[in-house]
Amino acid sequence: MSRLIVVSNRVNPPEKGGEAPAGGLAVAIAAALKEYSGFWFGWSGQTAATFTGEVKESRVDDVTVMTVDLEESDYQEYYNGYANGTLWPLFHYRIDLTAYDRSFGEGYGRVNRRFAEALAPLIQPGDVIWVHDYHLFPLGWELRRLGITNPIGFFLHIPWPAPQLLTTLPRHRALVEAMFHYDLVGFQTDEWLWAFESYVLGEAGGGWARDGRLNAFGKTMRAKVFPIGLDVEAFAELAASETAVRTYDRMAAHAAFRSMVVGVERLDYSKGLEERLLGFQRFLEDNPVQRGKVFYLQIAPTSRGEVEAYQDIRVRLDALTGRINSMYGDMDFSPVRFVNRNYRRDELAGVYRAAKVGLVTPLRDGMNLVAKEYVAAQNPDDPGVLVLSRFAGAARQMIEAVIVNPFSHEEMAEALKRALTMERAERVDRWQALMEGVRRTDVRTWRDAFVSALKATREAGPVSELPVAASRGWRGVQAFDLARQAQIRDQRPAVGRMRLRDPGA
Ligand code: GDG
């Protein structure tokens, strides 16, 4: 069996029930690597005075990891700079927060070269390489420059922006050209794939080959959708653990007769925390009868605290929380609890289960694993309700959630009311449909689909036929847009078509 080499910026497999903050990416990759031979390569999280390229090998929770340290300037320019100061906001549709600084771009290119130089000697014939996320767009190109001919795939965990946004980025063409040095590029949803294809066709003058691959910059690659999922079994184990049960009991006892609404995410402007608080405030305003009966717990550990835009949100959220609590609180009760700290995953499972509503309302999100975790943690006989933003990739799959527009305080307030007053029969029906989807598209399905598509793309050989000329240019994009929209409409069952029991039946 060929080895699988996973490459991502940070290499941080979550330790069992560990305290370490685990992003969705880390959780998903660790689960994927446990069943394949191979290793996980990337940055150690440490900085050194100068870059040595020395690779350190270790084993964490059954996963072999190979790491390199970076220089302090690498960390500032590549990680805090280009990756999290430029690409993250731009790819989450926040050009107002996007920093365009030449040194960031240079640091980004340098680190990708360094990664490639440190990784190339570890690659053997037959290895399959899987690169993850926006920190490493040019890595495939750099590996090719060093003569690596193995299959290389790339998966983007975050959204791909519409061409109108991407073209604001200096050297956007080079970024897209880099994607054509991979054999396969995966996106979370059809929406992000569609945005990518629009750029390729409209801006880069590319087209489709007859076998469905994309052709541009004199190269051919395949782009496809692979929605990421949960490690459902591991999560079920966590949810049944002693700590989860203890946390559940503690939360349930503490809530007493009140209903708990929960939100869990890294403190990030893309997650819509301010809009969520305003939506909750509106809910209390519009529903006096609910005041004192509901409280909202937001768990939001600090993330990327050295990037300016991240320091600002904390201050604004504290102020907003204080305002709502002073308006709607009582001597012995605060309607909002905002906790800026990290919890263990097994504790989170208990908290999810104790919450009547899981409020997952990002302004833009590649997928969102919290939505899936919330569903997986529920009691099948008396499940809570998932309120989900239409702008999370997860909303393309989880249509049985209560779907909201997080920019509308009214819609958020109505969704909360609906979720908190929903009859048990409807909650059970919705949950069953959601859970079936969470199980069907778990992390194993995602990993196996990606790895086998990567191997198949390589086996398909070079494309001998010319691109389909008619699809080129902006005229082609317009025709393509219409065709794609029709396709999406046909594929997505309308929420109204969902078969639910009559309330109260
Ligand atoms: C990126 C994309 C995509 C949160 N607080 C704590 C904690 N978490 C864990 C959650 C969940 C993970 O972090 C967050 O995953 P998400 O998917 O929601 O979001 P991102 O971190 O932005 O992940 C995203 C994902 O990659 C995978 O492709 O879905 O769209 O942005 O697992 O439980 N974990 C612990 N303590 C906390 O306080 N231990």
Coordinates of C-alpha atoms and ligand atoms in Angstrom, one line a residue:
M1 CA 0.0 0.0 0.0
S2 CA 1.3 3.4 -0.9
R3 CA 2.2 5.8 2.0
L4 CA 0.1 8.9 2.6
I5 CA 2.0 12.1 3.4
V6 CA -0.2 14.8 4.8
V7 CA 1.1 18.3 4.8
S8 CA -0.4 21.2 6.7
N9 CA 0.8 24.4 8.3
R10 CA 0.6 23.2 11.9
V11 CA 1.2 19.7 12.9
N12 CA -0.8 19.2 16.1
P13 CA -2.6 15.9 16.5
P14 CA -5.1 16.3 19.3
E15 CA -4.2 14.1 22.3
K16 CA -7.0 11.9 23.5
G17 CA -9.4 14.0 25.5
G18 CA -6.6 16.6 25.4
E19 CA -6.6 20.1 26.7
A20 CA -4.9 21.5 23.6
P21 CA -7.0 23.7 21.4
A22 CA -7.9 21.6 18.4
G23 CA -9.1 23.2 15.2
G24 CA -11.4 21.3 12.9
L25 CA -8.5 20.6 10.5
A26 CA -6.3 18.9 13.2
V27 CA -9.1 16.7 14.3
A28 CA -9.9 15.6 10.8
I29 CA -6.3 14.9 9.7
A30 CA -5.4 13.0 12.8
A31 CA -8.4 10.7 12.2
A32 CA -7.4 10.2 8.6
L33 CA -3.8 9.3 9.3
K34 CA -4.6 6.7 12.0
E35 CA -5.6 4.2 9.3
Y36 CA -2.9 4.9 6.6
S37 CA 0.8 4.3 6.9
G38 CA 2.7 7.5 6.3
F39 CA 3.3 10.7 8.2
W40 CA 2.1 14.3 8.9
F41 CA 4.5 17.0 7.9
G42 CA 4.5 20.7 8.8
W43 CA 5.5 23.4 11.2
S44 CA 6.3 22.5 14.8
G45 CA 4.8 25.7 16.2
Q46 CA 8.3 26.7 17.4
T47 CA 10.4 29.5 16.1
A48 CA 14.3 29.5 16.0
A49 CA 16.8 32.3 15.4
T50 CA 17.6 30.9 11.9
F51 CA 15.9 28.3 9.7
T52 CA 17.9 25.1 9.7
G53 CA 15.6 22.8 7.8
E54 CA 16.2 20.1 10.3
V55 CA 13.2 17.7 10.4
K56 CA 12.2 16.2 13.8
E57 CA 10.3 13.0 14.0
S58 CA 8.0 12.0 16.8
R59 CA 4.8 9.9 17.4
V60 CA 1.7 11.4 18.9
D61 CA -1.4 9.3 19.6
D62 CA -0.6 6.7 16.8
V63 CA 0.4 9.3 14.3
T64 CA 4.0 9.8 13.0
V65 CA 4.7 13.5 12.7
M66 CA 7.7 15.2 11.0
T67 CA 8.2 18.9 11.9
V68 CA 10.4 21.8 11.1
D69 CA 10.9 25.0 13.2
L70 CA 10.4 28.4 11.5
E71 CA 12.3 31.7 11.9
E72 CA 10.6 34.5 13.8
S73 CA 10.3 36.6 10.6
D74 CA 8.7 33.6 8.8
Y75 CA 6.1 33.4 11.6
Q76 CA 5.3 37.1 11.3
E77 CA 5.2 37.3 7.5
Y78 CA 3.9 33.9 6.5
Y79 CA 1.6 32.9 9.4
N80 CA 0.4 36.1 11.0
G81 CA 0.9 38.1 7.8
Y82 CA 0.0 36.5 4.5
A83 CA -2.0 33.4 5.8
N84 CA -4.0 35.1 8.5
G85 CA -3.8 38.8 7.7
T86 CA -4.3 38.5 3.9
L87 CA -5.8 35.2 2.7
W88 CA -8.0 34.3 5.7
P89 CA -10.0 37.6 5.6
L90 CA -10.1 37.7 1.8
F91 CA -11.3 34.1 1.5
H92 CA -14.0 34.8 4.1
Y93 CA -15.2 37.8 2.1
R94 CA -13.8 40.4 4.4
I95 CA -11.8 42.6 2.0
D96 CA -12.2 45.4 4.6
L97 CA -9.9 43.5 6.9
T98 CA -7.5 42.2 4.3
A99 CA -3.9 43.4 4.6
Y100 CA -1.9 43.7 1.4
D101 CA 1.7 43.9 2.3
R102 CA 4.5 42.9 0.0
S103 CA 6.7 41.5 2.8
F104 CA 3.9 39.1 3.7
G105 CA 3.8 37.7 0.2
E106 CA 7.5 37.3 0.2
G107 CA 7.5 35.5 3.5
Y108 CA 4.7 33.2 2.3
G109 CA 6.7 32.2 -0.8
R110 CA 9.8 31.7 1.3
V111 CA 8.2 29.4 3.8
N112 CA 6.5 27.3 1.1
R113 CA 9.9 26.9 -0.6
R114 CA 11.5 25.9 2.7
F115 CA 8.7 23.4 3.4
A116 CA 9.2 21.9 0.0
E117 CA 13.0 21.6 0.4
A118 CA 12.7 20.0 3.8
L119 CA 9.9 17.6 2.7
A120 CA 11.3 16.5 -0.8
P121 CA 14.1 14.2 0.6
L122 CA 11.5 12.3 2.7
I123 CA 9.3 11.5 -0.3
Q124 CA 9.6 8.0 -1.8
P125 CA 8.3 6.6 -5.1
G126 CA 4.7 5.5 -4.7
D127 CA 3.9 8.0 -1.9
V128 CA 0.8 10.0 -2.3
I129 CA 1.0 13.6 -1.0
W130 CA -2.0 15.5 0.4
V131 CA -1.5 19.2 1.1
H132 CA -4.0 21.1 3.3
D133 CA -5.3 24.6 3.3
Y134 CA -4.6 28.2 2.4
H135 CA -1.2 28.4 4.1
L136 CA 0.3 26.1 1.4
F137 CA -1.2 27.0 -2.0
P138 CA 2.2 27.1 -3.7
L139 CA 3.7 24.0 -2.0
G140 CA 2.8 21.7 -4.9
W141 CA 4.5 24.0 -7.4
E142 CA 7.6 24.2 -5.3
L143 CA 7.7 20.4 -5.0
R144 CA 7.3 20.0 -8.8
R145 CA 10.2 22.5 -9.2
L146 CA 12.3 20.1 -7.1
G147 CA 11.5 17.2 -9.4
I148 CA 8.7 15.5 -7.3
T149 CA 6.5 13.6 -9.8
N150 CA 4.3 11.8 -7.2
P151 CA 0.5 12.4 -7.2
I152 CA -0.1 15.6 -5.1
G153 CA -3.6 16.7 -4.0
F154 CA -4.7 19.8 -2.3
F155 CA -7.7 20.3 -0.1
L156 CA -9.1 23.8 0.8
H157 CA -10.8 23.8 4.2
I158 CA -12.1 27.4 3.9
P159 CA -14.3 29.0 1.2
W160 CA -12.9 30.0 -2.2
P161 CA -13.9 33.6 -2.8
A162 CA -15.9 34.9 -5.8
P163 CA -13.6 36.1 -8.7
Q164 CA -14.7 39.7 -8.0
L165 CA -13.0 39.4 -4.5
L166 CA -10.0 37.3 -5.5
T167 CA -9.0 39.7 -8.2
T168 CA -8.3 42.4 -5.4
L169 CA -5.3 40.3 -4.4
P170 CA -2.1 41.3 -5.9
R171 CA -0.6 38.4 -7.9
H172 CA -3.9 36.5 -7.8
R173 CA -3.1 34.8 -11.1
A174 CA 0.0 33.2 -9.6
L175 CA -2.1 31.9 -6.7
V176 CA -4.5 30.2 -9.1
E177 CA -1.7 29.0 -11.3
A178 CA -0.3 27.2 -8.3
M179 CA -3.5 25.2 -8.1
F180 CA -2.7 23.7 -11.5
H181 CA 0.5 22.0 -10.2
Y182 CA -1.7 19.6 -8.2
D183 CA -3.4 16.6 -9.7
L184 CA -6.5 17.1 -7.7
V185 CA -7.9 20.1 -5.8
G186 CA -10.8 19.5 -3.3
F187 CA -13.3 22.0 -2.0
Q188 CA -15.9 21.7 0.8
T189 CA -19.0 22.6 -1.2
D190 CA -20.2 23.2 -4.8
E191 CA -20.3 26.9 -4.1
W192 CA -16.6 27.2 -3.5
L193 CA -15.8 24.9 -6.5
W194 CA -18.1 27.0 -8.6
A195 CA -16.3 30.3 -7.6
F196 CA -12.9 28.6 -8.4
E197 CA -14.2 27.4 -11.8
S198 CA -15.5 30.9 -12.6
Y199 CA -12.1 32.4 -12.1
V200 CA -10.4 29.7 -14.2
L201 CA -12.8 30.2 -17.0
G202 CA -13.3 33.9 -16.9
E203 CA -10.0 35.3 -15.7
A204 CA -7.5 32.7 -16.7
G205 CA -9.0 31.9 -20.0
G206 CA -9.1 28.2 -19.1
G207 CA -11.6 25.5 -20.1
W208 CA -12.7 22.0 -19.5
A209 CA -11.1 19.0 -21.0
R210 CA -13.5 16.4 -22.2
D211 CA -13.1 14.2 -19.2
G212 CA -14.2 17.0 -16.8
R213 CA -10.7 18.1 -15.8
L214 CA -9.9 21.8 -15.9
N215 CA -7.3 23.2 -18.3
A216 CA -5.4 26.5 -17.8
F217 CA -1.9 27.8 -17.7
G218 CA -0.9 24.9 -20.0
K219 CA -1.8 22.4 -17.4
T220 CA -4.6 20.1 -16.4
M221 CA -6.0 19.2 -13.0
R222 CA -9.2 18.0 -11.5
A223 CA -11.3 20.1 -9.1
K224 CA -14.1 18.4 -7.1
V225 CA -16.2 18.7 -4.0
F226 CA -15.3 16.6 -0.8
P227 CA -17.4 17.8 2.2
I228 CA -15.4 17.1 5.3
G229 CA -17.1 15.2 8.2
L230 CA -16.6 14.1 11.8
D231 CA -14.8 11.1 13.2
V232 CA -18.3 10.0 14.3
E233 CA -17.1 6.9 16.3
A234 CA -14.5 8.8 18.2
F235 CA -16.9 11.6 18.9
A236 CA -19.6 9.1 20.1
E237 CA -16.9 7.6 22.5
L238 CA -16.1 11.1 23.8
A239 CA -19.8 11.9 24.3
A240 CA -20.3 8.7 26.3
S241 CA -17.2 9.3 28.5
E242 CA -17.3 9.9 32.2
T243 CA -16.1 13.5 31.8
A244 CA -18.8 14.2 29.2
V245 CA -21.5 12.7 31.4
R246 CA -20.3 14.7 34.4
T247 CA -20.2 17.9 32.4
Y248 CA -23.7 17.3 31.2
D249 CA -25.0 16.7 34.7
R250 CA -23.2 19.8 35.9
M251 CA -24.6 22.0 33.1
A252 CA -28.1 20.5 33.4
A253 CA -28.2 21.0 37.2
H254 CA -26.9 24.6 36.8
A255 CA -29.4 25.4 34.1
A256 CA -32.2 24.2 36.4
F257 CA -35.5 25.2 34.8
R258 CA -33.8 27.4 32.2
S259 CA -33.0 26.4 28.6
M260 CA -29.4 26.7 27.4
V261 CA -28.4 28.0 24.0
V262 CA -24.8 27.2 23.2
G263 CA -22.2 28.5 20.7
V264 CA -18.6 27.1 20.5
E265 CA -15.9 28.5 18.3
R266 CA -12.5 30.0 18.1
L267 CA -12.7 33.7 18.7
D268 CA -12.8 34.7 15.0
Y269 CA -14.6 37.5 13.1
S270 CA -15.8 35.0 10.5
K271 CA -17.8 33.1 13.1
G272 CA -20.4 35.9 13.5
L273 CA -20.2 36.2 17.3
E274 CA -21.2 39.9 17.4
E275 CA -24.2 39.3 15.1
R276 CA -25.1 36.3 17.2
L277 CA -25.2 38.4 20.4
L278 CA -27.3 41.0 18.7
G279 CA -29.6 38.3 17.4
F280 CA -30.0 37.0 21.0
Q281 CA -30.6 40.5 22.3
R282 CA -33.3 41.0 19.7
F283 CA -34.8 37.6 20.8
L284 CA -35.0 38.9 24.4
E285 CA -36.4 42.2 23.3
D286 CA -39.2 40.6 21.1
N287 CA -40.0 37.8 23.6
P288 CA -40.5 39.2 27.1
V289 CA -42.0 35.9 28.2
Q290 CA -38.7 34.1 27.5
R291 CA -36.6 36.5 29.6
G292 CA -35.2 34.7 32.6
K293 CA -36.0 31.4 31.1
V294 CA -33.2 31.1 28.5
F295 CA -29.5 31.8 28.7
Y296 CA -26.8 31.7 26.1
L297 CA -23.4 30.2 26.7
Q298 CA -20.7 31.2 24.3
I299 CA -17.4 29.3 24.5
A300 CA -14.8 31.1 22.5
P301 CA -11.1 30.4 23.1
T302 CA -8.6 32.9 21.8
S303 CA -7.1 32.2 18.4
R304 CA -4.5 34.1 16.4
G305 CA -4.3 36.7 19.2
E306 CA -1.3 38.4 17.6
V307 CA -3.3 39.5 14.5
E308 CA -4.8 42.9 15.1
A309 CA -8.3 42.2 13.8
Y310 CA -8.5 39.4 16.4
Q311 CA -7.7 41.7 19.3
D312 CA -10.5 44.0 18.4
I313 CA -13.3 41.5 18.5
R314 CA -12.6 40.5 22.1
V315 CA -13.1 44.1 23.3
R316 CA -16.3 44.5 21.3
L317 CA -17.8 41.2 22.5
D318 CA -17.0 42.0 26.1
A319 CA -18.9 45.3 25.8
L320 CA -21.9 43.7 24.0
T321 CA -22.1 41.0 26.6
G322 CA -22.0 43.5 29.4
R323 CA -24.8 45.6 27.8
I324 CA -27.2 42.6 27.3
N325 CA -26.5 41.4 30.8
S326 CA -27.2 44.7 32.3
M327 CA -30.4 45.2 30.3
Y328 CA -31.9 41.7 30.8
G329 CA -30.1 40.3 33.8
D330 CA -31.2 40.0 37.4
M331 CA -29.5 39.9 40.8
D332 CA -29.0 36.2 40.4
F333 CA -29.1 35.7 36.7
S334 CA -27.1 36.7 33.6
P335 CA -28.6 35.8 30.2
V336 CA -25.2 35.7 28.4
R337 CA -22.1 33.8 29.6
F338 CA -19.1 34.5 27.4
V339 CA -16.2 32.3 28.2
N340 CA -12.9 33.1 26.6
R341 CA -11.1 29.8 27.3
N342 CA -10.4 26.4 25.9
Y343 CA -12.2 23.3 27.1
R344 CA -11.4 19.6 26.6
R345 CA -13.3 17.9 23.8
D346 CA -15.0 15.5 26.1
E347 CA -16.3 18.5 28.2
L348 CA -17.6 20.1 25.0
A349 CA -19.5 17.0 24.2
G350 CA -21.3 17.2 27.5
V351 CA -22.0 20.9 27.0
Y352 CA -23.5 20.3 23.5
R353 CA -25.8 17.6 24.9
A354 CA -27.1 19.8 27.7
A355 CA -28.0 22.7 25.3
K356 CA -31.5 22.9 23.9
V357 CA -30.2 24.9 20.9
G358 CA -26.8 24.8 19.1
L359 CA -26.3 28.2 17.6
V360 CA -23.9 28.0 14.7
T361 CA -24.1 31.2 12.8
P362 CA -20.8 32.0 11.0
L363 CA -20.8 34.8 8.4
R364 CA -18.8 32.6 6.1
D365 CA -17.3 29.2 6.8
G366 CA -15.8 26.5 4.7
M367 CA -17.8 23.7 6.3
N368 CA -18.1 24.0 10.2
L369 CA -17.6 20.9 12.3
V370 CA -19.2 22.4 15.4
A371 CA -22.6 22.0 13.7
K372 CA -21.9 18.3 13.1
E373 CA -20.5 17.8 16.7
Y374 CA -23.6 19.4 18.2
V375 CA -25.8 17.0 16.3
A376 CA -23.7 13.9 17.1
A377 CA -23.8 14.7 20.9
Q378 CA -27.6 14.9 21.2
N379 CA -29.9 12.5 23.1
P380 CA -31.8 10.7 20.3
D381 CA -35.0 10.7 22.4
D382 CA -34.9 14.4 23.3
P383 CA -32.5 16.1 21.0
G384 CA -31.8 19.8 20.8
V385 CA -32.2 22.0 17.7
L386 CA -29.4 23.1 15.4
V387 CA -29.7 26.7 14.2
L388 CA -27.3 27.1 11.3
S389 CA -26.2 30.0 9.2
R390 CA -26.9 29.6 5.5
F391 CA -23.3 30.9 4.9
A392 CA -21.7 27.8 6.5
G393 CA -20.6 25.2 4.0
A394 CA -22.4 22.8 6.4
A395 CA -25.8 24.3 5.4
R396 CA -25.5 22.8 1.9
Q397 CA -25.8 19.4 3.6
M398 CA -27.6 20.0 6.9
I399 CA -30.9 21.3 5.4
E400 CA -33.0 19.9 8.3
A401 CA -31.4 22.5 10.7
V402 CA -33.2 25.8 11.2
I403 CA -31.4 27.8 8.6
V404 CA -30.8 31.5 9.2
N405 CA -29.3 34.6 7.7
P406 CA -26.9 35.7 10.5
F407 CA -26.8 39.3 9.3
S408 CA -30.5 39.7 10.1
H409 CA -31.2 40.1 13.8
E410 CA -34.9 39.5 13.2
E411 CA -34.3 36.2 11.5
M412 CA -32.0 35.1 14.3
A413 CA -34.5 36.1 16.9
E414 CA -37.3 34.2 15.1
A415 CA -35.1 31.1 14.6
L416 CA -34.3 31.1 18.3
K417 CA -37.9 31.3 19.3
R418 CA -38.8 28.5 16.8
A419 CA -36.0 26.3 18.1
L420 CA -36.8 26.8 21.7
T421 CA -40.5 26.1 21.3
M422 CA -40.3 23.2 18.8
E423 CA -42.3 20.1 19.7
R424 CA -40.4 17.0 20.5
A425 CA -41.7 15.0 17.5
E426 CA -40.3 17.6 15.1
R427 CA -37.0 17.8 16.9
V428 CA -36.6 14.1 16.7
D429 CA -37.5 14.0 13.0
R430 CA -35.0 16.8 12.2
W431 CA -32.3 15.3 14.3
Q432 CA -32.7 11.8 12.8
A433 CA -32.3 13.2 9.3
L434 CA -29.3 15.3 10.4
M435 CA -27.6 12.5 12.2
E436 CA -28.0 10.2 9.2
G437 CA -26.2 12.8 7.1
V438 CA -23.4 13.2 9.7
R439 CA -22.9 9.4 9.8
R440 CA -23.0 9.0 6.0
T441 CA -20.5 11.8 5.3
D442 CA -18.0 11.2 8.1
V443 CA -14.3 11.9 8.0
R444 CA -13.5 8.4 6.7
T445 CA -15.8 8.9 3.7
W446 CA -14.1 12.2 3.1
R447 CA -10.5 10.9 3.3
D448 CA -11.2 7.8 1.3
A449 CA -13.0 9.7 -1.4
F450 CA -10.2 12.2 -1.7
V451 CA -7.3 9.7 -1.7
S452 CA -8.9 7.4 -4.2
A453 CA -9.9 10.4 -6.5
L454 CA -6.3 11.5 -6.3
K455 CA -5.0 8.1 -7.3
A456 CA -7.6 7.9 -10.1
T457 CA -6.7 11.3 -11.5
R458 CA -3.1 10.3 -11.9
E459 CA -4.1 7.0 -13.4
A460 CA -6.2 8.8 -16.0
G461 CA -3.0 10.0 -17.6
P462 CA -2.4 13.2 -19.5
V463 CA -5.2 14.8 -21.3
S464 CA -4.7 14.5 -25.1
E465 CA -7.8 16.3 -26.2
L466 CA -8.1 20.0 -26.6
P467 CA -10.1 22.0 -24.0
V468 CA -13.7 22.6 -24.8
A469 CA -13.3 25.9 -26.5
A470 CA -16.9 27.1 -26.1
S471 CA -16.5 27.3 -22.3
R472 CA -13.8 29.9 -22.4
G473 CA -14.0 33.6 -21.4
W474 CA -16.7 35.5 -19.6
R475 CA -19.4 34.5 -22.1
G476 CA -18.6 30.9 -21.2
V477 CA -18.8 31.8 -17.5
Q478 CA -22.3 33.2 -17.9
A479 CA -23.5 30.0 -19.6
F480 CA -21.7 28.0 -17.0
D481 CA -23.3 30.0 -14.1
L482 CA -26.8 29.3 -15.4
A483 CA -26.1 25.6 -15.9
R484 CA -24.5 25.3 -12.4
Q485 CA -27.4 27.1 -10.7
A486 CA -29.9 24.8 -12.3
Q487 CA -27.7 21.8 -11.2
I488 CA -27.6 23.0 -7.6
R489 CA -31.3 23.7 -7.6
D490 CA -32.0 20.2 -8.8
Q491 CA -29.6 18.5 -6.4
R492 CA -30.7 20.3 -3.2
P493 CA -34.0 19.2 -1.9
A494 CA -35.9 22.2 -0.8
V495 CA -36.4 22.4 3.0
G496 CA -40.2 22.4 2.4
R497 CA -39.8 19.0 0.8
M498 CA -38.4 17.5 3.9
R499 CA -40.9 14.9 5.3
L500 CA -41.6 15.9 8.9
R501 CA -44.3 14.5 11.2
D502 CA -47.1 16.9 12.1
P503 CA -46.1 18.8 15.1
G504 CA -47.5 17.1 18.1
A505 CA -48.3 13.9 16.2
Ligands
GDG1 C1 -11.6 25.1 9.5 C2 -12.6 25.8 8.6 C3 -13.9 23.6 8.5 C4 -13.7 24.9 19.5 N1 -13.5 25.4 20.7 C5 -12.9 24.5 21.4 C6 -12.6 23.4 20.5 N2 -13.1 23.7 19.3 C7 -13.1 22.8 18.2 C8 -14.5 22.4 17.8 C9 -14.3 21.9 16.4 C10 -13.1 22.8 15.9 O1 -12.5 23.4 17.1 C11 -13.6 24.0 15.0 O2 -13.9 23.4 13.8 P1 -14.7 24.3 12.7 O3 -14.9 23.4 11.6 O4 -16.0 24.7 13.3 O5 -13.9 25.6 12.4 P2 -12.3 26.0 12.0 O6 -11.4 25.8 13.2 O7 -12.4 27.4 11.5 O8 -11.9 25.0 10.9 C12 -14.0 25.1 8.8 C13 -12.7 23.0 9.2 O9 -11.5 23.7 9.0 C14 -12.4 21.5 8.8 O10 -12.3 21.4 7.4 O11 -15.0 22.9 8.9 O12 -14.9 25.7 7.9 O13 -12.7 27.2 8.9 O14 -13.8 20.6 16.3 O15 -15.0 21.4 18.7 N3 -11.9 22.3 20.9 C15 -11.5 22.2 22.2 N4 -11.8 23.2 23.1 C16 -12.4 24.3 22.8 O16 -12.7 25.2 23.6 N5 -10.9 21.1 22.6

